[in-house]
mmCIF file of N, CA, C and O in Angstrom:
data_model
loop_
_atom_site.group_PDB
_atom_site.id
_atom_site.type_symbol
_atom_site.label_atom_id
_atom_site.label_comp_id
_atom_site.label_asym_id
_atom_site.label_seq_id
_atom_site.Cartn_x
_atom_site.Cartn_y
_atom_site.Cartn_z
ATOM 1 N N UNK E 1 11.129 -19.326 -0.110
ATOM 2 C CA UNK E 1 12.244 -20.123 0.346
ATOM 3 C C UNK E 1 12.205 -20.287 1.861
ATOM 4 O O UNK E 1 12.847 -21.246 2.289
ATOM 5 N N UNK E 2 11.403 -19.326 2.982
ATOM 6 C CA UNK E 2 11.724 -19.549 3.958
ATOM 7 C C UNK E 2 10.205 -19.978 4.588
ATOM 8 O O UNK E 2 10.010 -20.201 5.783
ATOM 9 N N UNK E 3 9.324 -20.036 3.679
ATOM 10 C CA UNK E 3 7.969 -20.751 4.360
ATOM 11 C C UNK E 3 8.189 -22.529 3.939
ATOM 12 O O UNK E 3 8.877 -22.971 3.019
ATOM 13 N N UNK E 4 7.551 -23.137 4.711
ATOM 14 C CA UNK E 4 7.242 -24.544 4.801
ATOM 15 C C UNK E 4 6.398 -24.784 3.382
ATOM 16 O O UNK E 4 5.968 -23.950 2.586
ATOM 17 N N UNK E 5 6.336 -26.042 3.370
ATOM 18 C CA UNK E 5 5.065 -26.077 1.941
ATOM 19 C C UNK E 5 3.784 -25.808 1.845
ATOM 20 O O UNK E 5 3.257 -25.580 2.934
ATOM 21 N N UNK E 6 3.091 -25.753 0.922
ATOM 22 C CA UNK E 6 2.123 -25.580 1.352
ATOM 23 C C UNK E 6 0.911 -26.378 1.905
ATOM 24 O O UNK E 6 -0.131 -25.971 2.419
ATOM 25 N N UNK E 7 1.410 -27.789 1.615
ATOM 26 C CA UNK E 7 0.558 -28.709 2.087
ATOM 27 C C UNK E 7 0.661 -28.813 3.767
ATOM 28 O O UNK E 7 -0.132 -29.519 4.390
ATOM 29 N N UNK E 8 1.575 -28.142 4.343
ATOM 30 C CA UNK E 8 1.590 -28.043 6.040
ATOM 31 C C UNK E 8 0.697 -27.342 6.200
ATOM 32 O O UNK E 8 0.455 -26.533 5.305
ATOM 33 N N UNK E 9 0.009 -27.366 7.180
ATOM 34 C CA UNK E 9 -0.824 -26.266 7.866
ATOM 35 C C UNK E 9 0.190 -25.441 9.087
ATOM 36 O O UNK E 9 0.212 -25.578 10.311
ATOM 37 N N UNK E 10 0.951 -24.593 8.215
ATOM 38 C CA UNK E 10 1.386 -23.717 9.625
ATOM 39 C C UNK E 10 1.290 -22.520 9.822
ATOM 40 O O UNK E 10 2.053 -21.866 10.532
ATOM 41 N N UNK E 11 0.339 -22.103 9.214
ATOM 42 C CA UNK E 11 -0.293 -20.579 9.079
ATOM 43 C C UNK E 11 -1.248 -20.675 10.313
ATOM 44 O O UNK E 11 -2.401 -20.930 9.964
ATOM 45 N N UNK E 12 -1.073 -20.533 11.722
ATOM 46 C CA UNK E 12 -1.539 -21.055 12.689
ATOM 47 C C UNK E 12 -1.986 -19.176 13.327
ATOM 48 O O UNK E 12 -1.397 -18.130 13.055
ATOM 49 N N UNK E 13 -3.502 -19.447 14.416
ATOM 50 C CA UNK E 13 -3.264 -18.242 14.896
ATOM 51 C C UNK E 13 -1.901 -17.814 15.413
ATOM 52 O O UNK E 13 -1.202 -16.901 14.974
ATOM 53 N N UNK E 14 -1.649 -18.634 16.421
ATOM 54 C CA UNK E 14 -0.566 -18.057 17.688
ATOM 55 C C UNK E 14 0.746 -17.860 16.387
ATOM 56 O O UNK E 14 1.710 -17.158 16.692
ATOM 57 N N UNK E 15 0.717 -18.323 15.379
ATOM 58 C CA UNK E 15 2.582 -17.936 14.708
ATOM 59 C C UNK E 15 1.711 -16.550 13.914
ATOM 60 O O UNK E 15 2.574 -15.722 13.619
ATOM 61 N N UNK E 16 0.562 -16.143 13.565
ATOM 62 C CA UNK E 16 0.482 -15.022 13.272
ATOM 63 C C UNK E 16 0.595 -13.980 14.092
ATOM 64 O O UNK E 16 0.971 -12.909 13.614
ATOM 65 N N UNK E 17 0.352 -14.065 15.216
ATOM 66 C CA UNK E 17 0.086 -13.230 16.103
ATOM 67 C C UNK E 17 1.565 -12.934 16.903
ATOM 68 O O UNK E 17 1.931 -11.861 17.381
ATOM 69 N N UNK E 18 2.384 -14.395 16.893
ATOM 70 C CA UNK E 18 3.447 -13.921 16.953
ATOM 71 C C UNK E 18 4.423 -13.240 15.567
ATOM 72 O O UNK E 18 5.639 -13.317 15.743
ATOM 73 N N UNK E 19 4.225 -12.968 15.005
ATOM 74 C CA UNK E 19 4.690 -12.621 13.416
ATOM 75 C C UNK E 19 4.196 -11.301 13.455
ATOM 76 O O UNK E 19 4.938 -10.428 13.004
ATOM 77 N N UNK E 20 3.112 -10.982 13.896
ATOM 78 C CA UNK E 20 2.700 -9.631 13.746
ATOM 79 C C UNK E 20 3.325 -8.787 15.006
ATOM 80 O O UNK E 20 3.343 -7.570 14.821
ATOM 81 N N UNK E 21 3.793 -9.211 16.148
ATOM 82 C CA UNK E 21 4.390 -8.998 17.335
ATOM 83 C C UNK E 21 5.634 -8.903 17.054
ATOM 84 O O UNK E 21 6.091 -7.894 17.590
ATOM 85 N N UNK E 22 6.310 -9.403 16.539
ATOM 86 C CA UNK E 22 7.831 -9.618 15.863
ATOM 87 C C UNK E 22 8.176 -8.564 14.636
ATOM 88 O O UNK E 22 9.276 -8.031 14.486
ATOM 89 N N UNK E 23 7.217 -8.399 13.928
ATOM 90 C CA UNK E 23 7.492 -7.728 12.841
ATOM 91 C C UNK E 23 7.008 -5.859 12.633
ATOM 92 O O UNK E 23 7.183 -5.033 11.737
ATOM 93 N N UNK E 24 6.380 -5.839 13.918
ATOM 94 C CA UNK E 24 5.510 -4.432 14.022
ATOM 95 C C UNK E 24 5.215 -3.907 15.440
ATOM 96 O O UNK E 24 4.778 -4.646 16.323
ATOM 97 N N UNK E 25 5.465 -2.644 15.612
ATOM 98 C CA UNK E 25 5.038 -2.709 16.994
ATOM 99 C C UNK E 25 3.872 -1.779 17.107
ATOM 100 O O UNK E 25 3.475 -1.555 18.251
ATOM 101 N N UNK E 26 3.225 -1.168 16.049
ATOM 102 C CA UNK E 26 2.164 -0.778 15.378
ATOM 103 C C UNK E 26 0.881 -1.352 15.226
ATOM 104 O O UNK E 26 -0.120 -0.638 15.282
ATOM 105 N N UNK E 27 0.809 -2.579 15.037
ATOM 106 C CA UNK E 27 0.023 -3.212 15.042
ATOM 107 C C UNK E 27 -0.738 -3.812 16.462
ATOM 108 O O UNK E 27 -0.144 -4.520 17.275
ATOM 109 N N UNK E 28 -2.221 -3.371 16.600
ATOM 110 C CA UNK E 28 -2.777 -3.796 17.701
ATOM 111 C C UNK E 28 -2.891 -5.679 18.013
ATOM 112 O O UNK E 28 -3.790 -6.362 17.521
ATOM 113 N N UNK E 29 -2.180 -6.040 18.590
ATOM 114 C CA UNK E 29 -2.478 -7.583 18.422
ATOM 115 C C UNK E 29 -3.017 -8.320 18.611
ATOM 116 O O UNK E 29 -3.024 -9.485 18.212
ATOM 117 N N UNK E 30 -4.228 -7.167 20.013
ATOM 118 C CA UNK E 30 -5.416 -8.020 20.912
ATOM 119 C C UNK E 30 -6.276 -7.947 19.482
ATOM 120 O O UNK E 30 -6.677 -8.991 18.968
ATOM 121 N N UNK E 31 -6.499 -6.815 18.951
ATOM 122 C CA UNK E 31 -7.156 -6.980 17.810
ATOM 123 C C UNK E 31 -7.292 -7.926 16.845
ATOM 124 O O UNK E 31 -8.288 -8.518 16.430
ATOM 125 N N UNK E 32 -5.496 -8.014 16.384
ATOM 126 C CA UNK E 32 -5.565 -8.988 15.556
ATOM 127 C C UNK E 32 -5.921 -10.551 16.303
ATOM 128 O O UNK E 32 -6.217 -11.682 15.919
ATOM 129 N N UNK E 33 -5.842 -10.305 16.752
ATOM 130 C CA UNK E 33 -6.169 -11.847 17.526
ATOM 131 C C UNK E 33 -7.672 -12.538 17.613
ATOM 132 O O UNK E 33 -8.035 -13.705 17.464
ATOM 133 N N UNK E 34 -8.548 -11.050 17.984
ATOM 134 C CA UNK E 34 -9.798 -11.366 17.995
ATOM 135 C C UNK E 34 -10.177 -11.341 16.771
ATOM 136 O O UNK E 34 -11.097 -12.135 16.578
ATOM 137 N N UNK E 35 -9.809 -10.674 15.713
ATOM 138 C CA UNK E 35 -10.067 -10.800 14.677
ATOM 139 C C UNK E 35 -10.074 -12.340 13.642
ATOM 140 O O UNK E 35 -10.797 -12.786 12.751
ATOM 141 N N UNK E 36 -8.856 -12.779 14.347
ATOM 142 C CA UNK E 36 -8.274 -14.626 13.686
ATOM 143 C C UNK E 36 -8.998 -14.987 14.538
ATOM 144 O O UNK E 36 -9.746 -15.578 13.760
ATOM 145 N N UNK E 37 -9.560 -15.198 15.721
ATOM 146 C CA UNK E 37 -10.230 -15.793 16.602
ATOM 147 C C UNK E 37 -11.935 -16.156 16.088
ATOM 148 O O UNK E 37 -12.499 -17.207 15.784
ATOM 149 N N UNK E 38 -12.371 -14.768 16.167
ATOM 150 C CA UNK E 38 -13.850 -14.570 15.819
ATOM 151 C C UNK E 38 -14.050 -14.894 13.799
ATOM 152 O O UNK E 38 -15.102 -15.187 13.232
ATOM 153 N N UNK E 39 -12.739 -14.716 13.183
ATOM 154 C CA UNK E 39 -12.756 -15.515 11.603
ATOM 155 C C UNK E 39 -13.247 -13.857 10.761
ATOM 156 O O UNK E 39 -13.404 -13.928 9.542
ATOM 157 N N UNK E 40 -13.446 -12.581 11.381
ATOM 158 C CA UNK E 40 -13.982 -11.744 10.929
ATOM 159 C C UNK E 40 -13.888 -11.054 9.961
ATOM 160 O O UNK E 40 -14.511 -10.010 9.768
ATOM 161 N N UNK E 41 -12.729 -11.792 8.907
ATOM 162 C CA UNK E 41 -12.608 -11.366 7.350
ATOM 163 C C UNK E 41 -12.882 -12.516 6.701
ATOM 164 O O UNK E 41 -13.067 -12.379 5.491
ATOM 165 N N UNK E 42 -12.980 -13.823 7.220
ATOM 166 C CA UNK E 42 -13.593 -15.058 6.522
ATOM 167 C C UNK E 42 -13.611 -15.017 4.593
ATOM 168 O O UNK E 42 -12.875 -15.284 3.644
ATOM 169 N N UNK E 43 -15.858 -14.159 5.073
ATOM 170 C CA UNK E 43 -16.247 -14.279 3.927
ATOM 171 C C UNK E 43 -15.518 -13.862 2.891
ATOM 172 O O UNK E 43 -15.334 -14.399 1.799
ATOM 173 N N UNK E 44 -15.008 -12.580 3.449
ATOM 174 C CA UNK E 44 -14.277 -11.318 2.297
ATOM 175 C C UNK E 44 -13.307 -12.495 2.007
ATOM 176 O O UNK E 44 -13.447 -12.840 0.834
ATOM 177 N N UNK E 45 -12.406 -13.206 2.634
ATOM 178 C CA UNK E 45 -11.458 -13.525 1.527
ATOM 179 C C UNK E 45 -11.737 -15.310 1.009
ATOM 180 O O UNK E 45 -11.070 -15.890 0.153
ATOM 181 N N UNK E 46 -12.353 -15.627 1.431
ATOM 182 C CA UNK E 46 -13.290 -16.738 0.204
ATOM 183 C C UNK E 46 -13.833 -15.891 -0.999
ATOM 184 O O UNK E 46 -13.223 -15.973 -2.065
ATOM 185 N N UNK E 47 -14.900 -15.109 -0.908
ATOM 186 C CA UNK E 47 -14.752 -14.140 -1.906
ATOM 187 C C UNK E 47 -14.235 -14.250 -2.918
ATOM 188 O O UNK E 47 -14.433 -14.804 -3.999
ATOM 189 N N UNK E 48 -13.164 -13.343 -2.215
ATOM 190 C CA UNK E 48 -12.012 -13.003 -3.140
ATOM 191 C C UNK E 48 -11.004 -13.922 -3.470
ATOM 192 O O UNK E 48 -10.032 -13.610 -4.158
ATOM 193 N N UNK E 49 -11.256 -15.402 -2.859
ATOM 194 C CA UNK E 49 -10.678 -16.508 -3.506
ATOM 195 C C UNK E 49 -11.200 -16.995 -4.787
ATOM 196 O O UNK E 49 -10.564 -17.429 -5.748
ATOM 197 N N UNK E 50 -12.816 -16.810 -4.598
ATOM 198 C CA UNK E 50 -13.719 -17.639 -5.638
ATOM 199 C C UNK E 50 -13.472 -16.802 -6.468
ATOM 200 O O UNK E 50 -13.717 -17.349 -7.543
ATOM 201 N N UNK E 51 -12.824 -14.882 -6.815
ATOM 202 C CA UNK E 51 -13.473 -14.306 -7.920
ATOM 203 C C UNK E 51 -11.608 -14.756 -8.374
ATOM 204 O O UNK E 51 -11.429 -14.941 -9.578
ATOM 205 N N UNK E 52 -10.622 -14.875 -7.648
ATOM 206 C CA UNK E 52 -9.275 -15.040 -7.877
ATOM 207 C C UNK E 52 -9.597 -16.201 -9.220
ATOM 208 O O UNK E 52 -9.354 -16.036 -10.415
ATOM 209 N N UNK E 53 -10.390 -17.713 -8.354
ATOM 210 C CA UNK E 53 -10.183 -18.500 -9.027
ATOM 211 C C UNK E 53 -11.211 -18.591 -10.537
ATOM 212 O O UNK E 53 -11.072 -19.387 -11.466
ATOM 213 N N UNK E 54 -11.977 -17.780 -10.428
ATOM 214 C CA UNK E 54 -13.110 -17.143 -11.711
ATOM 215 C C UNK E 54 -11.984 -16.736 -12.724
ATOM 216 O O UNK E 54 -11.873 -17.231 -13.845
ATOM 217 N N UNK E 55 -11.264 -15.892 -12.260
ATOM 218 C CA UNK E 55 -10.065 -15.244 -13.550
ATOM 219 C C UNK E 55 -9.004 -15.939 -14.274
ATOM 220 O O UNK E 55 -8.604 -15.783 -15.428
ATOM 221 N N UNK E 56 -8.521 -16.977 -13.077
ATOM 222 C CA UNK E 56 -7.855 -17.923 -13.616
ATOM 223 C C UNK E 56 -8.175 -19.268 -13.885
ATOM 224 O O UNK E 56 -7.496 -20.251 -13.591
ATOM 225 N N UNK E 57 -9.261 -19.237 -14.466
ATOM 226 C CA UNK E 57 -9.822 -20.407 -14.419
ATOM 227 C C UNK E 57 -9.754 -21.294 -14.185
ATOM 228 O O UNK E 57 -9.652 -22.257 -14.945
ATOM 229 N N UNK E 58 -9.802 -21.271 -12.517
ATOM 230 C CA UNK E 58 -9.720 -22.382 -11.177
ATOM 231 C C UNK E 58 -8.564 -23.041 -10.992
ATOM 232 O O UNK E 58 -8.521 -24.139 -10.436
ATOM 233 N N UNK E 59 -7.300 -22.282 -11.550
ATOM 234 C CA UNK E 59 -6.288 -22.570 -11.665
ATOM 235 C C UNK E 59 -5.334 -21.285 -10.801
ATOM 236 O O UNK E 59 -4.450 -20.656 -11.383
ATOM 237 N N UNK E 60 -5.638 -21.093 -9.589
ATOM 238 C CA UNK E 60 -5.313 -19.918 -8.824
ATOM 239 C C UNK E 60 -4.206 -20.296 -7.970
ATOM 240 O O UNK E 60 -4.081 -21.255 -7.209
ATOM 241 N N UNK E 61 -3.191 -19.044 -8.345
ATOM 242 C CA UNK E 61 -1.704 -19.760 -8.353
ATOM 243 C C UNK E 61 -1.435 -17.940 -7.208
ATOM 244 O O UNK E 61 -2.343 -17.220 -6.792
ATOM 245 N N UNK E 62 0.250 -17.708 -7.004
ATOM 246 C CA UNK E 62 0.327 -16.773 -5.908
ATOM 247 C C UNK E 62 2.081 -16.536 -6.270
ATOM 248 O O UNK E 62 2.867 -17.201 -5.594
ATOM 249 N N UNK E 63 2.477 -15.863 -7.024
ATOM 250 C CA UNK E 63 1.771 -14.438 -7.234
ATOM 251 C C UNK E 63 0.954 -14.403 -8.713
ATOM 252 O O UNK E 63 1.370 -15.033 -9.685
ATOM 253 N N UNK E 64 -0.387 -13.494 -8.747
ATOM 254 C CA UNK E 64 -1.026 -13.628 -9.689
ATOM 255 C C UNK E 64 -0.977 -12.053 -10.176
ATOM 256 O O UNK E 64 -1.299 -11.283 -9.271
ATOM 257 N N UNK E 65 -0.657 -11.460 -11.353
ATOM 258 C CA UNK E 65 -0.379 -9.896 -11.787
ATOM 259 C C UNK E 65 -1.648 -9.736 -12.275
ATOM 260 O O UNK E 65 -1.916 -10.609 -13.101
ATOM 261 N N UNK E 66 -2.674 -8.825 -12.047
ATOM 262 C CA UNK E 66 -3.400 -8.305 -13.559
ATOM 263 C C UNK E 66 -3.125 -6.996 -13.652
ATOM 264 O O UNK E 66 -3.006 -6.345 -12.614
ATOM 265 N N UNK E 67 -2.917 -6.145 -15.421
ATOM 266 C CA UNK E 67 -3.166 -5.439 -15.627
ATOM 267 C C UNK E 67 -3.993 -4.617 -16.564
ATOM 268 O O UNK E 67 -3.793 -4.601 -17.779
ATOM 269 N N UNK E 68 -5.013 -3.873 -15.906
ATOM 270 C CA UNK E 68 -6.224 -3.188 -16.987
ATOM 271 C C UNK E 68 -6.839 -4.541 -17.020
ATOM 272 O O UNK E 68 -7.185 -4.801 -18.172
ATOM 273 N N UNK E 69 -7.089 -5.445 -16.228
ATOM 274 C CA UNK E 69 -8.153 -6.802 -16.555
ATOM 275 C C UNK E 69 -7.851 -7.803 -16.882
ATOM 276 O O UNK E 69 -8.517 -8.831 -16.765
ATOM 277 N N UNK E 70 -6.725 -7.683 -17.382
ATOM 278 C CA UNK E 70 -5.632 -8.750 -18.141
ATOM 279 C C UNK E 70 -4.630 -9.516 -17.760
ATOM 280 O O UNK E 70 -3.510 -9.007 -17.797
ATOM 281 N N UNK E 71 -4.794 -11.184 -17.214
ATOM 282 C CA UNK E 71 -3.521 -11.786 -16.366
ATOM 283 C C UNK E 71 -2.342 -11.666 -17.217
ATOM 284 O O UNK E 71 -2.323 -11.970 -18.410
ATOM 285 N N UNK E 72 -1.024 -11.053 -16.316
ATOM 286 C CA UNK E 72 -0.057 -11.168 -16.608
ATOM 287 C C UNK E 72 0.936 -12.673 -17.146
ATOM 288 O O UNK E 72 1.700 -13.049 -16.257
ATOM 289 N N UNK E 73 0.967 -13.190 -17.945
ATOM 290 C CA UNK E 73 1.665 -14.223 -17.787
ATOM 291 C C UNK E 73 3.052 -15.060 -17.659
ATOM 292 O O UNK E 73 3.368 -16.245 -17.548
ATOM 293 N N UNK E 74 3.898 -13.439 -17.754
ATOM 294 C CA UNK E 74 5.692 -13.642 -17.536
ATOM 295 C C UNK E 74 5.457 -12.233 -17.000
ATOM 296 O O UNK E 74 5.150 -11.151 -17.501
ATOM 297 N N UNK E 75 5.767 -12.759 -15.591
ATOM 298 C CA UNK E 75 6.284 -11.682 -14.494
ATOM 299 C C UNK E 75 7.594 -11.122 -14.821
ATOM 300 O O UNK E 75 8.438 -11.162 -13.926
ATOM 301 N N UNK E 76 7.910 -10.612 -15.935
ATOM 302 C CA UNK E 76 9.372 -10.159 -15.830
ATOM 303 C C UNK E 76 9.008 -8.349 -16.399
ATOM 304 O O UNK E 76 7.913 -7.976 -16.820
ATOM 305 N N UNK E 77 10.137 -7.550 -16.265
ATOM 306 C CA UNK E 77 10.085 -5.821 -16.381
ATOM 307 C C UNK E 77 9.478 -5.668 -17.816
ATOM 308 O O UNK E 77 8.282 -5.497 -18.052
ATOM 309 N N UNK E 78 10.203 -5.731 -18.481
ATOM 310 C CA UNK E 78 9.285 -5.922 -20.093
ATOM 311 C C UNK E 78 8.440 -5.866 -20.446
ATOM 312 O O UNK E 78 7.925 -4.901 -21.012
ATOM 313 N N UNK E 79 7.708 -7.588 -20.085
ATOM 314 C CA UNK E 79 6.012 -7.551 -20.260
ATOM 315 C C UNK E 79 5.401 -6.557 -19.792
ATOM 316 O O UNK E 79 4.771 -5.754 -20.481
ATOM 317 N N UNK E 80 5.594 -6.491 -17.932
ATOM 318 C CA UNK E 80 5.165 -5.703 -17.367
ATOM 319 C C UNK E 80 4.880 -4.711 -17.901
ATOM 320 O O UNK E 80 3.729 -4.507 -18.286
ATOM 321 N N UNK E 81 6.166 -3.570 -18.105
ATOM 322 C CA UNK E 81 6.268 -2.039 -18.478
ATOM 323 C C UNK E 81 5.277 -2.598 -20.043
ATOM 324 O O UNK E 81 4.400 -1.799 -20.371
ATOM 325 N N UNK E 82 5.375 -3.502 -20.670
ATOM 326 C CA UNK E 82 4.356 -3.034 -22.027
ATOM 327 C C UNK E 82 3.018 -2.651 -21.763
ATOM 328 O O UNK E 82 2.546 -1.549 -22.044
ATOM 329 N N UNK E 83 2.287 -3.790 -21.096
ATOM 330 C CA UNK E 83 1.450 -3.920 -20.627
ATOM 331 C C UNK E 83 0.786 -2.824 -20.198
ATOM 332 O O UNK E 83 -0.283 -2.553 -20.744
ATOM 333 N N UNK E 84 1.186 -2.167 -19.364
ATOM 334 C CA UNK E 84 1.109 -0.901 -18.404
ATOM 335 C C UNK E 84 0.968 -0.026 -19.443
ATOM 336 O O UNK E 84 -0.171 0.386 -19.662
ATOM 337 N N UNK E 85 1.917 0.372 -20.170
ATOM 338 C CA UNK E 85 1.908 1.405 -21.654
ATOM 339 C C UNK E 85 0.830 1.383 -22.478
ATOM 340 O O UNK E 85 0.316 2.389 -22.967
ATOM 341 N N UNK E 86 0.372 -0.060 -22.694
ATOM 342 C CA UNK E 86 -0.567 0.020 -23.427
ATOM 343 C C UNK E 86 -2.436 -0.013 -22.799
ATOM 344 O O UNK E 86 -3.564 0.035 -23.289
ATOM 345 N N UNK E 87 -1.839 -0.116 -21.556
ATOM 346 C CA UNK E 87 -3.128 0.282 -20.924
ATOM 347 C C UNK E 87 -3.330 1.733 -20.775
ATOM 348 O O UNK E 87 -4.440 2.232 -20.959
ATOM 349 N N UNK E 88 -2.319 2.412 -20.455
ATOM 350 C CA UNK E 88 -2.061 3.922 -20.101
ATOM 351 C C UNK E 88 -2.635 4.374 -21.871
ATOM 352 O O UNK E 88 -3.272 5.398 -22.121
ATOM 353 N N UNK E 89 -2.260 3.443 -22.801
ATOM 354 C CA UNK E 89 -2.395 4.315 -23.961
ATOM 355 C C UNK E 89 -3.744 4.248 -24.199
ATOM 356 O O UNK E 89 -4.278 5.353 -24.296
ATOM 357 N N UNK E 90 -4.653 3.041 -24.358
ATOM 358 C CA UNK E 90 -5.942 2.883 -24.363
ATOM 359 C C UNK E 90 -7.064 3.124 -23.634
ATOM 360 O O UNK E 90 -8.218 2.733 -23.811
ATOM 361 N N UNK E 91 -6.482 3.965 -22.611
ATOM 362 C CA UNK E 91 -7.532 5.445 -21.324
ATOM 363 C C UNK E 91 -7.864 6.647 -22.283
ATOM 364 O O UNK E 91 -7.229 7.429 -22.992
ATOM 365 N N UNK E 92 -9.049 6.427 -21.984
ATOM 366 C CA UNK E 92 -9.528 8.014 -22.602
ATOM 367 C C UNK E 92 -9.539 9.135 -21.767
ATOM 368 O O UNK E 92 -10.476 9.808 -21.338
ATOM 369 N N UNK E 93 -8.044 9.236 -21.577
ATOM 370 C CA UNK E 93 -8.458 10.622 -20.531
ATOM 371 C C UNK E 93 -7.992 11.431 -21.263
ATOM 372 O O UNK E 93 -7.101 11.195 -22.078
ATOM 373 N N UNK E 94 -8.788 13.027 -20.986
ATOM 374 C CA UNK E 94 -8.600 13.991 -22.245
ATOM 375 C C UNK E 94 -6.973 14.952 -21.979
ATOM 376 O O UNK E 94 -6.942 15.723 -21.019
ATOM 377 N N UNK E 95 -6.358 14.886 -22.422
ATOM 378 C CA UNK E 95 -5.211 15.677 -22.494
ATOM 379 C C UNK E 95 -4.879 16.876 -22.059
ATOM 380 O O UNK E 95 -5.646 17.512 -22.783
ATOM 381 N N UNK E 96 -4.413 17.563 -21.531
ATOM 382 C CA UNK E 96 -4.218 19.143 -21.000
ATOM 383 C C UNK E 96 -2.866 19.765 -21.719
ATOM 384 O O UNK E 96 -1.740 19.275 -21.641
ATOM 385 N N UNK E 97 -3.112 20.547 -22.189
ATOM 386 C CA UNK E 97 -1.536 21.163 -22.835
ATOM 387 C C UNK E 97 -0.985 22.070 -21.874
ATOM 388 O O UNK E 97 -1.519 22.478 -20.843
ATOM 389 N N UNK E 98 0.038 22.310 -22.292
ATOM 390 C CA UNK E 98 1.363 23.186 -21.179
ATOM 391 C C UNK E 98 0.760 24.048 -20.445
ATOM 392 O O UNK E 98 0.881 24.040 -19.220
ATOM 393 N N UNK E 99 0.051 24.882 -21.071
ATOM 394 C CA UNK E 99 -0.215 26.207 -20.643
ATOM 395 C C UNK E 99 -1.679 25.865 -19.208
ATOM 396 O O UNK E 99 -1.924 26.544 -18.211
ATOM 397 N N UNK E 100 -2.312 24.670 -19.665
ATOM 398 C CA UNK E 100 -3.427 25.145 -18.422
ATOM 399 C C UNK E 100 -2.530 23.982 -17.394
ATOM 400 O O UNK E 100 -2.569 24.160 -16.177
ATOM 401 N N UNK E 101 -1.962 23.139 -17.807
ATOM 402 C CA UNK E 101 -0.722 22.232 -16.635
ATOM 403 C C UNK E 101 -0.089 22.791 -15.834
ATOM 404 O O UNK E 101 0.283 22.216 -14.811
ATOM 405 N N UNK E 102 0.282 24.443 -16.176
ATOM 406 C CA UNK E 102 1.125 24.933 -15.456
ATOM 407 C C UNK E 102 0.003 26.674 -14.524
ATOM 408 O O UNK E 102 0.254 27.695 -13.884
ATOM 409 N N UNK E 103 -0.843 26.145 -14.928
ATOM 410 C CA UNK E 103 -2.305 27.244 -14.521
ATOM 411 C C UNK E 103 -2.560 28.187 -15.711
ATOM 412 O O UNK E 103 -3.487 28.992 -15.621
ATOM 413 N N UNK E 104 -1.788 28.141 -16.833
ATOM 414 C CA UNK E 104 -2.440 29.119 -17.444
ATOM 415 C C UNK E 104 -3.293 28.748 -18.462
ATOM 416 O O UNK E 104 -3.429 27.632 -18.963
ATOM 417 N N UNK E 105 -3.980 30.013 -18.784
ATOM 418 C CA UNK E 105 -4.934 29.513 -20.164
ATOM 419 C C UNK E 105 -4.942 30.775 -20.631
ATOM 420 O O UNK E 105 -4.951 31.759 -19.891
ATOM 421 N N UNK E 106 -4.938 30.847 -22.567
ATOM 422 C CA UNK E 106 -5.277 31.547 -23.147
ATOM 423 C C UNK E 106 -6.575 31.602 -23.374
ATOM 424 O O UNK E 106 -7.038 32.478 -24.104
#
């Protein structure tokens, strides 16, 4: 609601750099600057655009959920929490009972 569309280009260095100045005082900004300057995460996030748009088959939208491998397709608590459950249930991780959970073992 409070960004422009997306067909503007206003993701500009200087409003990041002021955004990161505004929002953090943690953040090194000569850094970030040379960093937007010199392009020095570029590849990494083309990348990770092309493998974004591989999953959704070139249909790469924001916000995108996966869980256990699997696009989410109704962002709401429900799906979610199933989802999650049934990934948690289909891990083979081997079980520990009370006694060595809490250090002991017979």
């Amino acid at each position: 609601a409070n960004q422009p569309p997306e067909t503007e280009n206003w993701v500009t260095r200087k409003f990041l750099s002021e955004l990161a100045k505004k929002e953090s005082t943690s953040i090194d900004t000569e850094t970030l600057e040379k960093c937007l300057k010199d392009e020095t995460y570029r590849k990494q996030v083309e990348k990770n655009t092309l493998y974004g748009m591989k999953l959704l088959k070139g249909k790469l939208s924001t916000p995108a959920l996966f869980i256990d491998g699997k696009f989410v397709s109704k962002l709401n608590y429900v799906t979610i929490q199933k989802m999650i459950n049934d990934a948690l249930a289909n891990q083979k991780i081997p079980t520990r009972n009370k006694e060595e959970v809490n250090g002991h073992r017979n």
